[in-house]
């Protein structure tokens, strides 16, 4: 929600200020389709070349995730604590054998199903079951389990951040791609150097739209979404 509000504020501030300053949108509107095609098309092409299918899928899903906001709510954290407390209490009171059926088949476990919000996330469910299973096999050495858990979390965090890094890299490259589009516009202008001044001015203005778009997209759209993610 905040991303949508922020985008609206950006557009109103930038283009509203341009209009109040006496700017004319004709040149921008005329140049926008081709400049956007060059800049954003090149950015997407570079994105495809530099990332795997999983990262691309994660980035697309991440954009939607950033727009919708945080997945976990306060009640989910309470449910997680309740689930862990119930499982540990069962181990303490009835022994590790009592939880084996729950961790081997959490989909049919009454304990897991009682805290449905947490149980629906297969990553969380597998994480809890894996380390409870390790507790049943090596209950006398909690430090070994702690080390394994830390490494597992670090690996998971690194994988989750790949999509964010990919989007941030795209944002970092957009200003340069805007310059590429602007240079091509200047090349086109120089090829028409014998045209009247008003025509050359419009062509130069259209070329500068490329620089504007690259910076605008990088710092007000893609970059903030990557930071939010």
XYZ file of C-alpha atoms in Angstrom, residues 51-175:
125
model
C 20.048 -14.093 -13.578
C 18.786 -17.647 -13.344
C 15.157 -18.627 -13.752
C 14.695 -18.992 -10.013
C 16.039 -15.514 -9.311
C 13.836 -13.985 -12.019
C 10.779 -15.741 -10.622
C 11.706 -14.595 -7.140
C 12.149 -11.006 -8.318
C 8.752 -10.914 -10.024
C 7.100 -12.458 -6.993
C 9.112 -10.135 -4.780
C 7.702 -7.050 -6.479
C 4.184 -8.222 -5.698
C 5.276 -9.170 -2.184
C 6.763 -5.689 -1.641
C 3.541 -4.045 -2.838
C 1.318 -6.200 -0.621
C 3.508 -5.662 2.441
C 4.827 -7.960 5.137
C 3.512 -11.508 5.009
C 3.723 -12.209 8.718
C 1.413 -10.440 11.151
C 1.524 -10.170 14.928
C -0.806 -13.153 15.353
C 1.498 -15.317 13.215
C 4.379 -14.728 15.635
C 2.101 -15.628 18.540
C 1.065 -18.798 16.716
C 4.708 -19.680 16.083
C 5.586 -19.304 19.762
C 2.498 -21.316 20.684
C 3.425 -24.102 18.262
C 6.999 -24.323 19.541
C 5.851 -24.231 23.169
C 3.343 -27.044 22.559
C 5.906 -29.237 20.807
C 8.605 -28.694 23.449
C 6.104 -29.241 26.254
C 5.075 -32.526 24.627
C 8.714 -33.624 24.501
C 9.290 -32.657 28.145
C 6.165 -34.377 29.447
C 5.828 -37.434 27.186
C 9.284 -37.870 25.672
C 10.630 -37.441 22.158
C 8.656 -40.405 20.844
C 5.435 -38.465 21.396
C 6.322 -35.856 18.759
C 7.642 -38.220 16.095
C 4.246 -38.661 14.469
C 3.752 -34.881 14.408
C 7.092 -34.045 12.802
C 7.023 -36.939 10.327
C 3.575 -36.042 9.053
C 2.832 -32.410 10.021
C 0.036 -32.176 7.465
C -2.083 -34.485 9.629
C -0.750 -33.326 12.999
C -3.355 -31.807 15.320
C -0.656 -29.639 16.901
C 0.437 -28.128 13.577
C -3.101 -27.762 12.288
C -4.107 -25.905 15.438
C -1.677 -23.180 14.388
C -2.724 -23.198 10.733
C -1.190 -19.863 9.697
C 2.327 -21.067 10.484
C 1.711 -24.607 9.254
C 0.667 -23.360 5.807
C 4.183 -22.079 5.132
C 6.121 -25.147 4.033
C 9.524 -23.485 4.654
C 8.695 -22.823 8.300
C 7.094 -26.221 8.709
C 10.082 -28.079 7.244
C 12.523 -26.013 9.281
C 10.762 -26.833 12.562
C 10.365 -30.511 11.716
C 13.976 -30.935 10.575
C 15.442 -29.557 13.784
C 12.988 -31.285 16.060
C 13.979 -34.479 14.278
C 17.630 -33.641 14.979
C 16.732 -33.131 18.648
C 15.267 -36.634 18.787
C 18.458 -38.099 17.302
C 21.051 -36.049 19.185
C 19.305 -34.552 22.175
C 22.510 -34.415 24.265
C 24.334 -31.985 21.957
C 22.270 -28.818 21.459
C 25.291 -26.827 20.213
C 25.633 -29.009 17.136
C 21.993 -28.354 16.288
C 22.449 -24.614 16.889
C 25.385 -24.456 14.454
C 23.448 -26.353 11.807
C 20.434 -24.088 12.318
C 22.542 -20.922 11.945
C 24.098 -22.173 8.707
C 20.681 -23.177 7.362
C 19.287 -19.714 8.146
C 22.276 -17.989 6.537
C 21.846 -20.059 3.373
C 18.115 -19.347 3.273
C 18.663 -15.610 3.766
C 21.281 -15.551 1.006
C 18.886 -17.263 -1.401
C 16.052 -14.899 -0.483
C 18.258 -11.845 -1.038
C 19.303 -12.864 -4.573
C 16.076 -11.476 -6.041
C 16.500 -8.199 -4.173
C 20.106 -7.867 -5.372
C 18.974 -8.500 -8.948
C 16.386 -5.703 -8.762
C 18.895 -3.351 -7.153
C 21.405 -4.094 -9.915
C 18.749 -3.231 -12.482
C 18.075 0.042 -10.667
C 21.797 0.861 -10.592
C 22.058 0.339 -14.349
C 19.002 2.340 -15.430
C 20.671 5.806 -15.312
